[in-house]
Amino acid sequence: MKAGIFFTGSGPILVLTSYDSLTDPHLVKKLTTKGIKKFI
């Protein structure tokens, strides 16, 4: 399980995922639909 904190304009978001990486294309697509278009 991977965990990541994304800081957005409305506040931080904690993401827990079973994907192998936080840069997995399927996870990135889901984040994009939530309005998170860029992250480091």
PDB file of C-alpha atoms in Angstrom:
ATOM      1  CA  MET A   1       0.000   0.000   0.000  1.00  0.00           C
ATOM      2  CA  LYS A   2       1.287   3.455  -0.897  1.00  0.00           C
ATOM      3  CA  ALA A   3       0.443   6.730   0.813  1.00  0.00           C
ATOM      4  CA  GLY A   4       0.831  10.261  -0.459  1.00  0.00           C
ATOM      5  CA  ILE A   5      -0.108  13.752   0.699  1.00  0.00           C
ATOM      6  CA  PHE A   6      -1.218  16.158  -2.006  1.00  0.00           C
ATOM      7  CA  PHE A   7      -1.407  19.841  -1.135  1.00  0.00           C
ATOM      8  CA  THR A   8      -4.231  21.518  -3.038  1.00  0.00           C
ATOM      9  CA  GLY A   9      -5.818  24.950  -3.045  1.00  0.00           C
ATOM     10  CA  SER A  10      -8.589  23.780  -0.734  1.00  0.00           C
ATOM     11  CA  GLY A  11      -6.282  21.887   1.644  1.00  0.00           C
ATOM     12  CA  PRO A  12      -4.169  18.748   1.903  1.00  0.00           C
ATOM     13  CA  ILE A  13      -5.480  15.389   0.687  1.00  0.00           C
ATOM     14  CA  LEU A  14      -4.196  12.065   2.007  1.00  0.00           C
ATOM     15  CA  VAL A  15      -4.255   9.302  -0.603  1.00  0.00           C
ATOM     16  CA  LEU A  16      -3.908   5.621   0.326  1.00  0.00           C
ATOM     17  CA  THR A  17      -3.711   3.314  -2.669  1.00  0.00           C
ATOM     18  CA  SER A  18      -2.951  -0.268  -3.581  1.00  0.00           C
ATOM     19  CA  TYR A  19      -1.314   0.766  -6.872  1.00  0.00           C
ATOM     20  CA  ASP A  20       2.389  -0.096  -7.200  1.00  0.00           C
ATOM     21  CA  SER A  21       3.338   3.565  -7.616  1.00  0.00           C
ATOM     22  CA  LEU A  22       1.836   7.008  -7.061  1.00  0.00           C
ATOM     23  CA  THR A  23       2.656   7.718 -10.711  1.00  0.00           C
ATOM     24  CA  ASP A  24       0.644   4.755 -12.051  1.00  0.00           C
ATOM     25  CA  PRO A  25      -1.292   5.973 -15.134  1.00  0.00           C
ATOM     26  CA  HIS A  26      -4.638   4.733 -13.764  1.00  0.00           C
ATOM     27  CA  LEU A  27      -4.126   6.562 -10.453  1.00  0.00           C
ATOM     28  CA  VAL A  28      -3.000   9.738 -12.239  1.00  0.00           C
ATOM     29  CA  LYS A  29      -6.171   9.612 -14.360  1.00  0.00           C
ATOM     30  CA  LYS A  30      -8.307   9.323 -11.215  1.00  0.00           C
ATOM     31  CA  LEU A  31      -6.477  12.245  -9.588  1.00  0.00           C
ATOM     32  CA  THR A  32      -7.030  14.317 -12.739  1.00  0.00           C
ATOM     33  CA  THR A  33     -10.784  13.740 -12.521  1.00  0.00           C
ATOM     34  CA  LYS A  34     -10.621  15.078  -8.951  1.00  0.00           C
ATOM     35  CA  GLY A  35      -8.909  18.278 -10.154  1.00  0.00           C
ATOM     36  CA  ILE A  36      -5.305  17.372  -9.295  1.00  0.00           C
ATOM     37  CA  LYS A  37      -3.511  17.928 -12.578  1.00  0.00           C
ATOM     38  CA  LYS A  38       0.096  18.364 -11.418  1.00  0.00           C
ATOM     39  CA  PHE A  39       2.106  16.929  -8.574  1.00  0.00           C
ATOM     40  CA  ILE A  40       5.730  16.270  -7.647  1.00  0.00           C
TER      41      ILE A  40
END
